[in-house]
Amino acid sequence: MPDTVTQAKWDKAAPTFDIMAAKGAEERWLPFKKKLFSNMDGKILFLALGTGLDIASFPAGKDITAIDISPRMLEVAAPRIEAYDGSIETKVMDVHEMDFDDDTFDQIFTSCTFCSVPNPVDGLKALKRVLKPDGEMFMFEHTGSSYYPFKLMMTLMTQISRRLGPDMNRTTVANVEAAGFRVTEVNNLFLDIVKTIRANK
Ligand SMILES: C[S@@+](CC[C@H](N)C(=O)[O-])C[C@H]1O[C@@H](n2cnc3c(N)ncnc32)[C@H](O)[C@@H]1O
C-alpha cells in the first residue's frame, strides 16, 4: 500500500526545504559530499534526491537513476536536474517498494535519507536487493549520538522534528549492519553525528 503519510509530509516540506536546509550547512558539507560522490561509477541509484541540493556535489558526466517518494520535492529539483552536466532520470518511488530487478545497480548513493525513511532496516534491505553482488553503497548521514547529553537532547528534538521532517536520533550504522550489509568505513565529520558510511552487499 502506498505510504501516503510520508509522501504528504515531504510534499508539504518541499517549498521551504531549501531554506530549512540552510546555505551555511550545505556549504560546510559540500567538500565531504564531493569526496564521497567522486566515487560514482557504473550504474548508479541515488536514493532520495529531494530538491536536488546534492547535485552540486555530483561529478559531471554520470548516468544516474534518482528516486524520491515525494513528487513535489522532485518538482523543485527540476532546474538542478536540467543544469546537471550528465544524465539524471527521476522516478517517484518509495524505497520500500522499488520496482527495480534484483542486482540492478553497481552503486547506491544517498544523503540525509535514513533520518527520514520510516522503516530504515526494511528500506536498507530493499536497497541491498537491487544492488549487484559486488556492489557498494555510499551514504552521507546524520544520526543520533552515543554521548549522553547529545543522545538525550536528540531524542527529545525528534519528538518535534519528525512531524515536519527527519528524526534526529537514528542508529543508521547499526541499521546498515542489521540489514545485512558489511560496513567497510565510517568517517565521522562532526562528533559521531554527521558521517559518511561505505558498505558492501
Ligand atoms: C532530509 S531530505 C534529504 C534530501 C536530499 N538528499 C538532501 O540532502 O537535500 C529526505 C528525503 O527523503 C525522501 N524520503 C523519505 N522517505 C522516503 C521513502 N520511503 N522512499 C524514498 N524517499 C523517501 C523525502 O521525500 C526527502 O526528499
XYZ file of N, CA, C and O and ligand atoms in Angstrom:
831
model
N 0.846 -1.197 0.000
C 0.000 0.000 0.000
C 0.891 1.262 0.000
O 1.850 1.290 0.763
N 0.606 2.263 -0.838
C 1.473 3.458 -0.875
C 1.488 4.179 0.471
O 0.466 4.276 1.139
N 2.664 4.654 0.853
C 2.834 5.360 2.124
C 2.483 6.835 1.895
O 3.362 7.689 1.740
N 1.185 7.118 1.886
C 0.729 8.482 1.573
C 1.057 9.462 2.710
O 1.168 10.656 2.463
N 1.234 8.939 3.920
C 1.540 9.837 5.051
C 2.941 10.435 4.868
O 3.136 11.657 4.947
N 3.929 9.552 4.577
C 5.303 10.041 4.359
C 5.357 10.929 3.119
O 6.004 11.984 3.119
N 4.661 10.509 2.079
C 4.676 11.315 0.853
C 4.106 12.714 1.121
O 4.685 13.724 0.717
N 3.001 12.779 1.843
C 2.365 14.081 2.122
C 3.260 14.957 2.985
O 3.349 16.173 2.780
N 3.962 14.328 3.942
C 4.864 15.102 4.818
C 5.949 15.794 3.985
O 6.204 16.985 4.147
N 6.557 15.043 3.064
C 7.659 15.618 2.280
C 7.146 16.522 1.170
O 7.819 17.495 0.806
N 5.977 16.228 0.644
C 5.378 17.164 -0.327
C 5.172 18.528 0.338
O 5.424 19.575 -0.260
N 4.722 18.500 1.587
C 4.467 19.739 2.317
C 5.783 20.483 2.611
O 5.830 21.719 2.593
N 6.837 19.717 2.868
C 8.143 20.330 3.192
C 8.818 20.937 1.958
O 9.695 21.800 2.086
N 8.415 20.483 0.762
C 9.168 20.813 -0.466
C 9.369 22.320 -0.701
O 10.502 22.742 -0.970
N 8.306 23.157 -0.603
C 8.504 24.565 -0.965
C 9.515 25.301 -0.090
O 10.147 26.250 -0.549
N 9.661 24.880 1.173
C 10.569 25.597 2.092
C 11.821 24.779 2.432
O 12.629 25.210 3.237
N 11.972 23.615 1.790
C 13.073 22.723 2.167
C 14.443 23.389 2.016
O 15.296 23.282 2.897
N 14.648 24.119 0.913
C 15.970 24.709 0.666
C 16.320 25.743 1.734
O 17.486 25.871 2.118
N 15.312 26.460 2.231
C 15.555 27.459 3.286
C 15.899 26.731 4.588
O 16.847 27.082 5.280
N 15.113 25.667 4.884
C 15.337 24.914 6.121
C 16.716 24.223 6.102
O 17.369 24.093 7.135
N 17.125 23.765 4.920
C 18.410 23.049 4.812
C 19.590 23.976 5.112
O 20.664 23.501 5.493
N 19.396 25.280 4.930
C 20.388 26.309 5.291
C 21.639 26.273 4.411
O 22.337 25.266 4.332
N 21.898 27.432 3.806
C 23.025 27.557 2.879
C 24.361 27.257 3.573
O 25.220 26.580 3.031
N 24.502 27.747 4.809
C 25.767 27.566 5.552
C 26.091 26.096 5.730
O 27.222 25.663 5.505
N 25.071 25.326 6.117
C 25.285 23.891 6.344
C 25.637 23.217 5.025
O 26.545 22.377 4.960
N 24.922 23.581 3.968
C 25.203 22.996 2.646
C 26.654 23.245 2.257
O 27.347 22.347 1.786
N 27.121 24.500 2.480
C 28.499 24.838 2.095
C 29.506 24.077 2.952
O 30.547 23.635 2.470
N 29.161 23.915 4.230
C 30.075 23.219 5.141
C 30.293 21.763 4.700
O 31.402 21.248 4.749
N 29.213 21.109 4.281
C 29.314 19.678 3.965
C 29.692 19.411 2.513
O 29.997 18.274 2.147
N 29.671 20.479 1.689
C 29.930 20.304 0.239
C 31.226 19.529 -0.065
O 31.195 18.561 -0.832
N 32.384 19.898 0.544
C 33.613 19.155 0.199
C 33.527 17.674 0.552
O 34.078 16.831 -0.168
N 32.843 17.358 1.659
C 32.743 15.954 2.085
C 31.824 15.172 1.139
O 32.086 14.023 0.802
N 30.744 15.832 0.728
C 29.844 15.169 -0.226
C 30.563 14.986 -1.572
O 30.462 13.936 -2.201
N 31.302 16.024 -1.985
C 32.028 15.923 -3.271
C 32.985 14.742 -3.243
O 33.090 13.991 -4.204
N 33.681 14.588 -2.116
C 34.648 13.476 -1.992
C 33.910 12.133 -2.075
O 34.326 11.219 -2.794
N 32.794 12.041 -1.351
C 32.033 10.777 -1.342
C 31.482 10.471 -2.734
O 31.613 9.354 -3.242
N 30.895 11.497 -3.366
C 30.239 11.276 -4.657
C 31.266 11.129 -5.789
O 30.904 10.684 -6.884
N 32.543 11.495 -5.510
C 33.570 11.325 -6.554
C 33.787 9.840 -6.860
O 34.424 9.481 -7.844
N 33.250 8.971 -5.989
C 33.350 7.514 -6.235
C 32.340 7.024 -7.266
O 32.343 5.829 -7.603
N 31.465 7.907 -7.751
C 30.398 7.458 -8.662
C 30.974 6.815 -9.919
O 31.817 7.398 -10.596
N 30.464 5.612 -10.220
C 30.940 4.880 -11.381
C 29.935 3.781 -11.721
O 29.380 3.169 -10.814
N 29.704 3.537 -12.972
C 28.814 2.435 -13.362
C 27.346 2.829 -13.284
O 26.984 3.993 -13.445
N 26.515 1.853 -13.019
C 25.053 2.074 -12.974
C 24.686 2.490 -11.545
O 24.824 1.706 -10.604
N 24.209 3.715 -11.434
C 24.073 4.339 -10.107
C 22.618 4.590 -9.746
O 21.843 5.143 -10.543
N 22.256 4.210 -8.513
C 20.966 4.611 -7.942
C 21.233 5.670 -6.887
O 22.061 5.448 -5.982
N 20.573 6.827 -7.011
C 20.631 7.830 -5.955
C 19.280 7.817 -5.249
O 18.253 8.123 -5.839
N 19.293 7.468 -3.977
C 18.048 7.412 -3.203
C 17.765 8.757 -2.555
O 18.627 9.308 -1.873
N 16.537 9.244 -2.774
C 16.037 10.462 -2.120
C 16.766 11.707 -2.617
O 17.513 12.352 -1.878
N 16.499 12.049 -3.848
C 17.135 13.226 -4.457
C 16.623 14.516 -3.824
O 17.304 15.538 -3.850
N 15.423 14.482 -3.255
C 14.874 15.680 -2.622
C 14.748 16.820 -3.614
O 14.330 16.620 -4.763
N 15.157 18.029 -3.185
C 15.096 19.194 -4.075
C 16.362 19.298 -4.924
O 16.567 20.318 -5.579
N 17.200 18.287 -4.857
C 18.369 18.247 -5.740
C 19.581 19.015 -5.222
O 20.525 19.265 -5.973
N 19.589 19.360 -3.918
C 20.737 20.105 -3.385
C 22.039 19.323 -3.535
O 23.105 19.910 -3.674
N 21.939 17.990 -3.523
C 23.149 17.160 -3.626
C 23.783 17.218 -5.013
O 24.969 16.882 -5.161
N 23.020 17.641 -6.009
C 23.524 17.590 -7.394
C 24.789 18.449 -7.551
O 25.677 18.107 -8.332
N 24.888 19.532 -6.751
C 26.076 20.409 -6.815
C 27.354 19.635 -6.477
O 28.448 20.070 -6.825
N 27.202 18.498 -5.796
C 28.380 17.706 -5.402
C 28.620 16.520 -6.327
O 29.544 15.730 -6.088
N 27.788 16.333 -7.353
C 27.969 15.186 -8.250
C 29.096 15.461 -9.239
O 29.186 16.574 -9.779
N 29.935 14.458 -9.533
C 30.880 14.643 -10.635
C 30.113 14.712 -11.956
O 29.025 14.139 -12.064
N 30.683 15.408 -12.932
C 29.997 15.562 -14.226
C 29.983 14.233 -14.981
O 30.801 13.334 -14.722
N 29.021 14.132 -15.879
C 29.051 13.055 -16.872
C 28.547 11.702 -16.402
O 28.783 10.704 -17.072
N 27.871 11.649 -15.254
C 27.394 10.350 -14.764
C 25.963 10.090 -15.248
O 25.230 11.002 -15.636
N 25.612 8.805 -15.206
C 24.290 8.358 -15.641
C 23.586 7.820 -14.389
O 23.915 6.735 -13.916
N 22.644 8.612 -13.871
C 22.114 8.352 -12.528
C 20.606 8.147 -12.577
O 19.881 8.918 -13.219
N 20.134 7.111 -11.889
C 18.703 6.946 -11.655
C 18.443 7.453 -10.243
O 19.084 6.986 -9.290
N 17.541 8.424 -10.109
C 17.293 9.017 -8.784
C 15.824 8.847 -8.427
O 14.941 9.119 -9.242
N 15.589 8.408 -7.184
C 14.204 8.234 -6.757
C 13.923 9.100 -5.535
O 14.838 9.498 -4.802
N 12.667 9.390 -5.344
C 12.209 10.061 -4.123
C 10.717 9.753 -3.982
O 10.003 9.622 -4.972
N 10.268 9.649 -2.748
C 8.847 9.366 -2.516
C 7.967 10.577 -2.822
O 6.759 10.436 -3.050
N 8.588 11.763 -2.844
C 7.794 12.995 -2.956
C 7.865 13.616 -4.348
O 8.915 14.126 -4.752
N 6.757 13.641 -5.066
C 6.780 14.298 -6.378
C 7.038 15.799 -6.277
O 7.678 16.377 -7.150
N 6.611 16.424 -5.174
C 6.821 17.883 -5.027
C 8.308 18.192 -4.846
O 8.802 19.186 -5.370
N 9.012 17.336 -4.101
C 10.461 17.553 -3.934
C 11.133 17.481 -5.313
O 11.970 18.321 -5.645
N 10.747 16.484 -6.091
C 11.378 16.324 -7.412
C 11.020 17.481 -8.341
O 11.836 17.862 -9.190
N 9.836 18.049 -8.176
C 9.482 19.233 -8.983
C 10.430 20.391 -8.686
O 10.893 21.080 -9.586
N 10.700 20.594 -7.377
C 11.635 21.677 -7.010
C 13.031 21.375 -7.563
O 13.777 22.277 -7.934
N 13.360 20.073 -7.635
C 14.697 19.672 -8.119
C 14.872 19.868 -9.632
O 16.012 19.887 -10.120
N 13.772 20.050 -10.356
C 13.834 20.005 -11.830
C 14.901 20.921 -12.447
O 15.675 20.463 -13.304
N 15.011 22.210 -12.035
C 16.051 23.051 -12.671
C 17.463 22.557 -12.397
O 18.347 22.686 -13.239
N 17.680 21.981 -11.210
C 19.023 21.467 -10.880
C 19.327 20.225 -11.713
O 20.469 20.014 -12.133
N 18.316 19.417 -11.934
C 18.492 18.215 -12.770
C 18.823 18.648 -14.198
O 19.739 18.119 -14.833
N 18.075 19.643 -14.660
C 18.253 20.191 -16.015
C 19.671 20.724 -16.199
O 20.303 20.531 -17.245
N 20.189 21.382 -15.161
C 21.508 22.033 -15.265
C 22.670 21.044 -15.108
O 23.814 21.393 -15.396
N 22.382 19.812 -14.661
C 23.477 18.849 -14.420
C 24.128 18.426 -15.731
O 23.435 18.096 -16.695
N 25.460 18.405 -15.738
C 26.223 18.029 -16.921
C 26.389 16.502 -16.952
O 27.460 15.958 -16.684
N 25.282 15.823 -17.214
C 25.229 14.362 -17.200
C 23.760 13.997 -17.275
O 22.934 14.829 -17.658
N 23.428 12.772 -16.890
C 22.032 12.353 -17.025
C 21.460 11.920 -15.660
O 22.057 11.081 -14.981
N 20.331 12.520 -15.282
C 19.626 12.099 -14.064
C 18.188 11.784 -14.453
O 17.431 12.672 -14.863
N 17.843 10.503 -14.353
C 16.455 10.099 -14.625
C 15.753 9.928 -13.274
O 16.220 9.183 -12.412
N 14.646 10.646 -13.102
C 13.968 10.581 -11.794
C 12.715 9.715 -11.856
O 12.046 9.631 -12.887
N 12.431 9.085 -10.718
C 11.203 8.308 -10.566
C 10.654 8.582 -9.179
O 11.419 8.586 -8.202
N 9.339 8.783 -9.101
C 8.696 8.875 -7.788
C 8.541 7.447 -7.293
O 7.823 6.642 -7.898
N 9.262 7.116 -6.223
C 9.270 5.727 -5.764
C 9.616 5.681 -4.280
O 10.491 6.423 -3.826
N 8.926 4.825 -3.571
C 9.220 4.583 -2.156
C 10.323 3.535 -2.077
O 10.222 2.484 -2.740
N 11.342 3.795 -1.279
C 12.455 2.826 -1.188
C 11.954 1.453 -0.732
O 12.526 0.431 -1.101
N 10.872 1.428 0.015
C 10.351 0.141 0.486
C 9.647 -0.644 -0.621
O 9.360 -1.826 -0.454
N 9.318 0.045 -1.721
C 8.532 -0.613 -2.777
C 9.128 -0.371 -4.153
O 8.402 -0.046 -5.097
N 10.444 -0.492 -4.273
C 11.084 -0.233 -5.567
C 10.758 -1.347 -6.559
O 10.726 -2.522 -6.175
N 10.526 -0.948 -7.824
C 10.193 -1.978 -8.797
C 11.387 -2.339 -9.696
O 11.201 -2.868 -10.787
N 12.598 -2.048 -9.242
C 13.786 -2.466 -9.991
C 14.024 -3.968 -9.772
O 13.676 -4.516 -8.722
N 14.637 -4.597 -10.789
C 15.000 -6.013 -10.637
C 16.082 -6.171 -9.572
O 16.813 -5.219 -9.276
N 16.207 -7.389 -9.052
C 17.313 -7.715 -8.147
C 18.641 -7.424 -8.872
O 18.734 -7.569 -10.107
N 19.656 -7.045 -8.111
C 21.034 -6.908 -8.627
C 21.115 -5.956 -9.827
O 21.796 -6.255 -10.810
N 20.425 -4.823 -9.759
C 20.410 -3.905 -10.909
C 21.574 -2.917 -10.895
O 22.140 -2.606 -11.937
N 21.950 -2.413 -9.708
C 22.861 -1.262 -9.654
C 24.262 -1.663 -9.177
O 24.423 -2.508 -8.301
N 25.282 -0.967 -9.757
C 26.665 -1.163 -9.300
C 26.888 -0.435 -7.983
O 27.686 -0.871 -7.155
N 26.213 0.697 -7.846
C 26.419 1.526 -6.652
C 25.109 2.193 -6.242
O 24.257 2.496 -7.089
N 25.008 2.447 -4.950
C 23.891 3.227 -4.424
C 24.477 4.376 -3.608
O 25.391 4.158 -2.797
N 23.965 5.571 -3.869
C 24.367 6.744 -3.086
C 23.125 7.327 -2.429
O 22.011 7.257 -2.979
N 23.314 7.924 -1.249
C 22.196 8.607 -0.611
C 22.738 9.617 0.380
O 23.866 9.498 0.847
N 21.927 10.621 0.656
C 22.381 11.695 1.536
C 21.223 12.157 2.415
O 20.166 12.548 1.904
N 21.415 12.097 3.707
C 20.412 12.565 4.685
C 19.046 11.934 4.412
O 18.034 12.644 4.305
N 19.043 10.630 4.280
C 17.823 9.914 3.933
C 17.354 8.989 5.040
O 16.157 8.929 5.334
N 18.296 8.302 5.689
C 17.851 7.304 6.675
C 17.536 7.916 8.045
O 17.204 7.229 8.979
N 17.532 9.268 8.075
C 16.912 10.014 9.176
C 15.412 10.125 8.896
O 14.632 10.482 9.773
N 15.006 9.819 7.671
C 13.655 10.141 7.216
C 12.828 8.930 6.801
O 11.606 8.946 6.941
N 13.492 7.919 6.266
C 12.774 6.738 5.789
C 12.081 6.066 6.980
O 12.718 5.802 8.002
N 10.775 5.790 6.893
C 10.025 5.318 8.063
C 10.530 4.005 8.674
O 10.609 3.902 9.890
N 10.876 3.019 7.837
C 11.353 1.731 8.375
C 12.772 1.501 7.853
O 12.968 0.833 6.831
N 13.771 2.078 8.542
C 15.116 2.112 7.958
C 15.702 0.740 7.634
O 16.301 0.585 6.567
N 15.539 -0.235 8.518
C 16.167 -1.540 8.226
C 15.500 -2.176 7.003
O 16.176 -2.713 6.117
N 14.185 -2.078 6.919
C 13.487 -2.606 5.735
C 13.918 -1.863 4.470
O 14.119 -2.472 3.411
N 14.035 -0.541 4.580
C 14.470 0.270 3.425
C 15.858 -0.137 2.978
O 16.138 -0.262 1.780
N 16.746 -0.371 3.939
C 18.121 -0.773 3.613
C 18.153 -2.174 3.006
O 18.924 -2.443 2.079
N 17.300 -3.064 3.511
C 17.229 -4.417 2.919
C 16.766 -4.314 1.458
O 17.245 -5.045 0.578
N 15.834 -3.404 1.214
C 15.334 -3.219 -0.162
C 16.465 -2.717 -1.063
O 16.587 -3.142 -2.220
N 17.318 -1.833 -0.525
C 18.462 -1.347 -1.314
C 19.431 -2.495 -1.605
O 19.964 -2.598 -2.708
N 19.623 -3.338 -0.613
C 20.540 -4.476 -0.786
C 20.054 -5.377 -1.923
O 20.836 -5.894 -2.709
N 18.764 -5.531 -2.011
C 18.180 -6.392 -3.056
C 18.537 -5.885 -4.455
O 18.853 -6.685 -5.342
N 18.487 -4.558 -4.651
C 18.690 -4.030 -6.018
C 20.167 -3.767 -6.332
O 20.501 -3.371 -7.445
N 21.040 -3.944 -5.327
C 22.478 -3.753 -5.531
C 23.099 -5.049 -6.068
O 22.752 -6.140 -5.594
N 24.000 -4.925 -7.030
C 24.682 -6.123 -7.561
C 25.510 -6.779 -6.457
O 25.923 -6.095 -5.501
N 25.794 -8.082 -6.569
C 26.522 -8.790 -5.503
C 27.842 -8.124 -5.112
O 28.211 -8.116 -3.950
N 28.563 -7.552 -6.101
C 29.830 -6.883 -5.760
C 29.638 -5.366 -5.658
O 30.600 -4.596 -5.746
N 28.382 -4.949 -5.464
C 28.075 -3.517 -5.429
C 28.428 -2.871 -4.102
O 28.695 -3.529 -3.113
N 28.392 -1.518 -4.113
C 28.776 -0.771 -2.906
C 27.791 0.364 -2.663
O 27.263 0.971 -3.607
N 27.555 0.635 -1.390
C 26.644 1.728 -1.004
C 27.465 2.817 -0.299
O 28.323 2.511 0.527
N 27.143 4.076 -0.635
C 27.844 5.237 -0.079
C 26.801 6.174 0.524
O 25.872 6.603 -0.172
N 26.982 6.506 1.800
C 25.956 7.307 2.481
C 26.580 8.531 3.155
O 27.649 8.428 3.754
N 25.869 9.649 3.072
C 26.173 10.816 3.905
C 24.959 10.952 4.816
O 23.837 11.128 4.332
N 25.168 10.827 6.118
C 24.003 10.775 7.024
C 24.259 11.544 8.310
O 25.411 11.664 8.738
N 23.198 12.037 8.919
C 23.302 12.461 10.316
C 22.506 11.466 11.145
O 21.478 10.950 10.721
N 23.049 11.173 12.327
C 22.460 10.140 13.188
C 22.351 10.691 14.603
O 22.798 11.807 14.882
N 21.802 9.878 15.486
C 21.882 10.206 16.896
C 23.327 10.061 17.365
O 24.185 9.572 16.632
N 23.581 10.535 18.591
C 24.919 10.435 19.161
C 24.914 9.400 20.279
O 23.896 9.193 20.927
N 26.086 8.792 20.501
C 26.172 7.849 21.622
C 26.579 8.579 22.909
O 26.584 7.984 23.977
N 26.920 9.882 22.818
C 27.318 10.638 24.014
C 26.078 11.140 24.740
O 25.200 11.788 24.137
N 26.025 10.876 26.032
C 24.792 11.035 26.789
C 24.040 12.368 26.590
O 22.870 12.341 26.206
N 24.658 13.543 26.810
C 23.826 14.750 26.727
C 23.217 14.928 25.340
O 22.056 15.316 25.196
N 24.017 14.601 24.301
C 23.524 14.749 22.925
C 22.434 13.717 22.631
O 21.439 14.011 21.984
N 22.655 12.496 23.150
C 21.703 11.404 22.899
C 20.317 11.806 23.421
O 19.301 11.697 22.713
N 20.302 12.316 24.644
C 19.041 12.715 25.259
C 18.418 13.887 24.488
O 17.232 13.862 24.149
N 19.242 14.888 24.199
C 18.757 16.088 23.502
C 18.157 15.715 22.136
O 17.088 16.182 21.758
N 18.850 14.834 21.421
C 18.400 14.484 20.071
C 17.128 13.633 20.108
O 16.298 13.704 19.219
N 16.989 12.832 21.152
C 15.758 12.044 21.300
C 14.583 12.986 21.585
O 13.494 12.824 21.012
N 14.824 14.007 22.394
C 13.758 14.987 22.671
C 13.419 15.793 21.406
O 12.255 15.977 21.073
N 14.469 16.220 20.702
C 14.256 17.016 19.472
C 13.440 16.241 18.436
O 12.632 16.806 17.695
N 13.641 14.910 18.416
C 12.961 14.079 17.412
C 11.436 14.114 17.580
O 10.702 13.993 16.591
N 10.989 14.320 18.819
C 9.529 14.375 19.034
C 8.896 15.468 18.179
O 7.762 15.354 17.720
N 9.651 16.545 17.958
C 9.128 17.659 17.149
C 9.566 17.519 15.688
O 8.754 17.620 14.775
N 10.877 17.235 15.478
C 11.413 17.270 14.111
C 10.719 16.272 13.192
O 10.509 16.553 12.009
N 10.307 15.106 13.730
C 9.742 14.074 12.854
C 8.352 14.451 12.347
O 7.889 13.900 11.359
N 7.697 15.437 13.002
C 6.382 15.874 12.491
C 6.542 16.637 11.182
O 5.674 16.614 10.332
N 7.681 17.344 11.054
C 7.893 18.176 9.868
C 8.893 17.553 8.895
O 8.897 17.873 7.705
N 9.771 16.706 9.395
C 10.823 16.150 8.526
C 11.527 14.993 9.182
O 10.895 14.000 9.551
N 12.863 15.119 9.380
C 13.652 13.955 9.798
C 13.625 13.662 11.293
O 13.325 14.529 12.096
N 14.011 12.420 11.644
C 14.343 12.049 13.019
C 15.795 12.491 13.277
O 16.611 12.506 12.355
N 16.105 12.807 14.522
C 17.456 13.255 14.868
C 18.249 12.189 15.620
O 19.388 12.424 15.992
N 17.631 11.039 15.891
C 18.278 10.073 16.796
C 18.413 8.673 16.190
O 18.423 7.691 16.925
N 18.537 8.614 14.874
C 18.627 7.289 14.242
C 19.979 6.605 14.503
O 20.996 7.286 14.645
N 19.971 5.274 14.497
C 21.205 4.477 14.680
C 21.554 3.865 13.313
O 21.505 2.648 13.122
N 21.908 4.724 12.384
C 21.992 4.288 10.981
C 23.099 3.260 10.729
O 22.895 2.326 9.952
N 24.254 3.404 11.382
C 25.334 2.424 11.120
C 24.860 1.032 11.554
O 25.011 0.048 10.815
N 24.243 0.960 12.736
C 23.729 -0.336 13.223
C 22.620 -0.832 12.291
O 22.509 -2.044 12.037
N 21.810 0.084 11.763
C 20.734 -0.327 10.848
C 21.293 -0.918 9.554
O 20.748 -1.885 9.012
N 22.388 -0.310 9.067
C 23.018 -0.821 7.832
C 23.496 -2.264 8.072
O 23.282 -3.154 7.248
N 24.096 -2.466 9.232
C 24.559 -3.829 9.569
C 23.372 -4.777 9.756
O 23.387 -5.915 9.282
N 22.327 -4.292 10.418
C 21.145 -5.136 10.664
C 20.473 -5.546 9.344
O 19.837 -6.605 9.273
N 20.645 -4.725 8.319
C 20.058 -5.054 7.011
C 20.909 -6.066 6.251
O 20.505 -6.517 5.171
N 22.071 -6.398 6.796
C 22.895 -7.444 6.165
C 24.052 -6.919 5.344
O 24.754 -7.696 4.693
N 24.274 -5.598 5.349
C 25.455 -5.055 4.661
C 26.695 -5.262 5.528
O 26.599 -5.388 6.751
N 27.860 -5.224 4.864
C 29.121 -5.211 5.609
C 29.658 -3.775 5.558
O 29.996 -3.270 4.475
N 29.667 -3.120 6.720
C 30.159 -1.735 6.778
C 31.677 -1.761 6.659
O 32.353 -2.455 7.425
N 32.227 -1.023 5.690
C 33.681 -1.046 5.469
C 34.348 0.238 5.951
O 35.553 0.254 6.167
N 33.547 1.307 6.106
C 34.155 2.577 6.544
C 33.096 3.483 7.150
O 32.013 3.634 6.579
N 33.408 4.051 8.306
C 32.575 5.118 8.876
C 33.518 6.271 9.149
O 34.530 6.099 9.828
N 33.197 7.426 8.597
C 34.062 8.592 8.744
C 33.261 9.685 9.452
O 32.363 10.278 8.851
N 33.537 9.906 10.731
C 32.794 10.925 11.474
C 33.270 12.318 11.077
O 34.473 12.608 11.139
N 32.323 13.182 10.708
C 32.671 14.534 10.255
C 32.361 15.567 11.319
O 32.996 16.616 11.372
N 31.375 15.300 12.163
C 31.063 16.182 13.294
C 30.628 15.294 14.458
O 29.596 14.631 14.375
N 31.461 15.266 15.517
C 31.255 14.332 16.630
C 30.985 12.939 16.037
O 31.608 12.544 15.061
N 30.014 12.215 16.620
C 29.607 10.954 15.982
C 28.226 11.129 15.349
O 27.473 10.186 15.216
N 27.933 12.383 14.924
C 26.587 12.706 14.433
C 26.531 12.760 12.895
O 25.714 12.082 12.273
N 27.389 13.594 12.315
C 27.400 13.687 10.839
C 28.533 12.791 10.335
O 29.662 12.883 10.832
N 28.212 11.939 9.358
C 29.216 10.936 8.967
C 29.010 10.463 7.525
O 27.904 10.618 6.973
N 30.067 9.892 6.988
C 29.916 9.141 5.743
C 30.101 7.657 6.078
O 30.858 7.312 6.993
N 29.373 6.838 5.349
C 29.394 5.389 5.576
C 29.584 4.710 4.227
O 28.925 5.106 3.252
N 30.464 3.709 4.190
C 30.567 2.858 2.997
C 30.245 1.440 3.407
O 30.642 0.997 4.489
N 29.523 0.736 2.557
C 29.142 -0.640 2.899
C 29.052 -1.480 1.645
O 28.675 -1.004 0.573
N 29.422 -2.757 1.799
C 29.314 -3.725 0.696
C 28.102 -4.613 0.908
O 27.688 -4.838 2.036
N 27.614 -5.161 -0.196
C 26.468 -6.052 -0.109
C 26.857 -7.330 0.633
O 27.942 -7.846 0.416
C 16.091 15.235 4.563
S 15.532 15.009 2.892
C 17.088 14.842 2.033
C 17.015 15.204 0.573
C 18.359 15.353 -0.135
N 19.075 14.106 -0.210
C 19.205 16.410 0.545
O 20.099 16.053 1.327
O 18.959 17.610 0.293
C 14.882 13.377 2.923
C 14.316 12.928 1.600
O 13.941 11.549 1.741
C 12.754 11.345 0.990
N 12.112 10.142 1.509
C 11.564 9.945 2.733
N 11.062 8.723 2.846
C 11.293 8.101 1.655
C 10.985 6.807 1.160
N 10.340 5.910 1.901
N 11.350 6.493 -0.099
C 12.008 7.399 -0.879
N 12.313 8.662 -0.457
C 11.968 8.999 0.796
C 11.960 12.625 1.221
O 10.953 12.832 0.275
C 13.074 13.674 1.163
O 13.252 14.158 -0.139
